Amino acid sequence: MNKPLTAKDFATDQEVRWCPGCGDYAILKCVQKTLADVEADPNKTVFVSGIGCSSRFPYYMNAYGFHTIHGRAPAFATGLKLANPELDVWLVTGDGDGLSIGGNHLLHVLRRNLDTQILLFNNEIYGLTKGQYSPTSRVGTRSPSTPTGSIDAPVSPGAFALGANARFIARGIDTDAKNLSPVLKAAREFKGAAFVEIFQNCIVYNKDRFEDFVAKKTAAETQIHCEHGKPLLFAKGEKGLKLNTSTLTLEIVDVGDNGVPVEDVLVHDETNRVMAQMLLTLPMGSYPMPLGVIYRDPATSFDDAFTHHHPTQRKRTGKVADALRKGSVWKKN
Ligand SMILES: Cc1ncc(C[n+]2csc(CCOP(=O)(O)OP(=O)(O)O)c2C)c(N)n1
Ligand code: SF4
């Protein structure tokens, strides 16, 4: 009998070139351990990335890997999955790579629902190019490119994904493997584009940006772990989120003897798009940060529709060259 795989079996002999203490290390460990836990086959696993510190990820995974062009990993992932639907395709991107230069490509891979796991490492900054502000940077972010503070309104990666019609949206924290690993497993099991935003600490250019809700000491008060079918409770069950039906907003309520009965707390329904919208757009700071699988509502994946001829498509002939030569073509006199 083969020995069970361990995280080490998914590590390479490459020297890891991230700054000491970078959150990327914890994510790498968690992904390696998760793949070992689910007995993934390195020969059928492929990591595709764009450009950035986070995009160095494929070098460190003992699997197939493509370190591609800035923002263009979705195009490579699409080609790979269509050419070989057997592959387990993981796409690793940063907030700059995925939402700035690659925003357009990310939009389309999500709406097409290609069967891939998309891990967006959100550190709210460009790490590799020395700390310019990114599409997720908060207003007022000071950086070498904006010494007086950014005035750009940031995008929420989760809300962007929902707007692009993504069918699976989840969130996790780099150093919280206990909760990140199940999210990665769920993403891998999902047949379609599984979008996972991971809050990642760039200790050099945006140190402790997420400390408000990441700090272990206060996490119970500042995080809400969404589980399908369970009430949206936090603070050890003493608080919860309730729907205010007049304002159509979520409000924080005390639960129990000094507050409302637990039955009044909203029950998480991961198939409910409206609920996902509310959770993904909760203002940071005044609400706990929703984590875990926030939205999961499967639909036909792009690769399945492609391979099995979607009913709306005519039968494929596979003869692209013939099709190109058909009809009128421009000819030089
Ligand atoms: C076409 C092109 N434009 C710009 C760059 C410079 N560049 C490299 S990485 C990067 C942003 C990386 O930021 P992010 O995706 O957030 O990744 P991080 O380094 O923070 O992990 C930029 C602008 C490039 N390599 N290629
Ligand atoms: S610059 Fe930031 S994101 Fe890049 S390796 Fe260093 S700590 Fe990590």
CSV table of N, CA, C and O and ligand atoms in Angstrom, one decimal, residues 18-19 22 24 53 123 127-128 200-205, ligand 2:
chain,number,residue,atom,x,y,z
A,18,TRP,N,10.0,34.8,-0.8
A,18,TRP,CA,9.1,35.8,-0.2
A,18,TRP,C,9.8,36.4,1.0
A,18,TRP,O,10.7,35.7,1.6
A,19,CYS,N,9.4,37.6,1.4
A,19,CYS,CA,10.1,38.2,2.6
A,19,CYS,C,9.8,37.4,3.8
A,19,CYS,O,8.7,36.8,3.9
A,22,CYS,N,6.1,36.9,5.5
A,22,CYS,CA,5.0,37.2,4.5
A,22,CYS,C,3.9,36.2,4.7
A,22,CYS,O,4.1,35.0,4.9
A,24,ASP,N,2.1,34.8,2.6
A,24,ASP,CA,2.1,33.8,1.5
A,24,ASP,C,2.6,32.4,2.0
A,24,ASP,O,2.1,31.4,1.5
A,53,CYS,N,4.1,38.9,-6.2
A,53,CYS,CA,4.7,38.0,-5.2
A,53,CYS,C,3.9,36.7,-5.1
A,53,CYS,O,4.4,35.6,-5.2
A,123,ASN,N,-3.8,41.6,-0.4
A,123,ASN,CA,-3.0,42.3,0.6
A,123,ASN,C,-3.2,43.8,0.5
A,123,ASN,O,-2.5,44.6,1.1
A,127,GLY,N,2.7,44.1,-3.9
A,127,GLY,CA,3.9,43.7,-3.2
A,127,GLY,C,5.1,43.8,-4.1
A,127,GLY,O,6.1,44.5,-3.8
A,128,LEU,N,5.0,43.0,-5.1
A,128,LEU,CA,6.3,42.8,-6.0
A,128,LEU,C,6.9,44.1,-6.5
A,128,LEU,O,8.1,44.3,-6.5
A,200,GLN,N,-4.3,38.4,3.0
A,200,GLN,CA,-2.9,38.1,3.1
A,200,GLN,C,-2.1,39.3,3.6
A,200,GLN,O,-2.2,40.4,3.1
A,201,ASN,N,-1.2,39.0,4.6
A,201,ASN,CA,-0.5,40.1,5.2
A,201,ASN,C,0.8,40.3,4.5
A,201,ASN,O,1.7,39.5,4.5
A,202,CYS,N,0.9,41.5,3.8
A,202,CYS,CA,2.2,41.9,3.2
A,202,CYS,C,2.9,42.7,4.3
A,202,CYS,O,2.6,43.9,4.5
A,203,ILE,N,3.8,42.0,5.0
A,203,ILE,CA,4.4,42.7,6.2
A,203,ILE,C,5.4,43.8,5.8
A,203,ILE,O,5.7,44.6,6.7
A,204,VAL,N,5.7,43.9,4.5
A,204,VAL,CA,6.7,45.0,4.2
A,204,VAL,C,6.0,46.3,3.8
A,204,VAL,O,6.3,47.3,4.2
A,205,TYR,N,4.9,46.1,2.9
A,205,TYR,CA,4.3,47.3,2.4
A,205,TYR,C,2.9,47.6,2.9
A,205,TYR,O,2.4,48.7,2.6
B,2,SF4,S1,6.6,42.3,-0.6
B,2,SF4,FE1,4.9,41.8,0.7
B,2,SF4,S2,3.7,40.2,-0.5
B,2,SF4,FE2,5.7,40.4,-1.4
B,2,SF4,S3,6.9,38.8,-0.5
B,2,SF4,FE3,7.3,40.7,0.7
B,2,SF4,S4,5.8,40.6,2.4
B,2,SF4,FE4,5.1,39.1,0.8
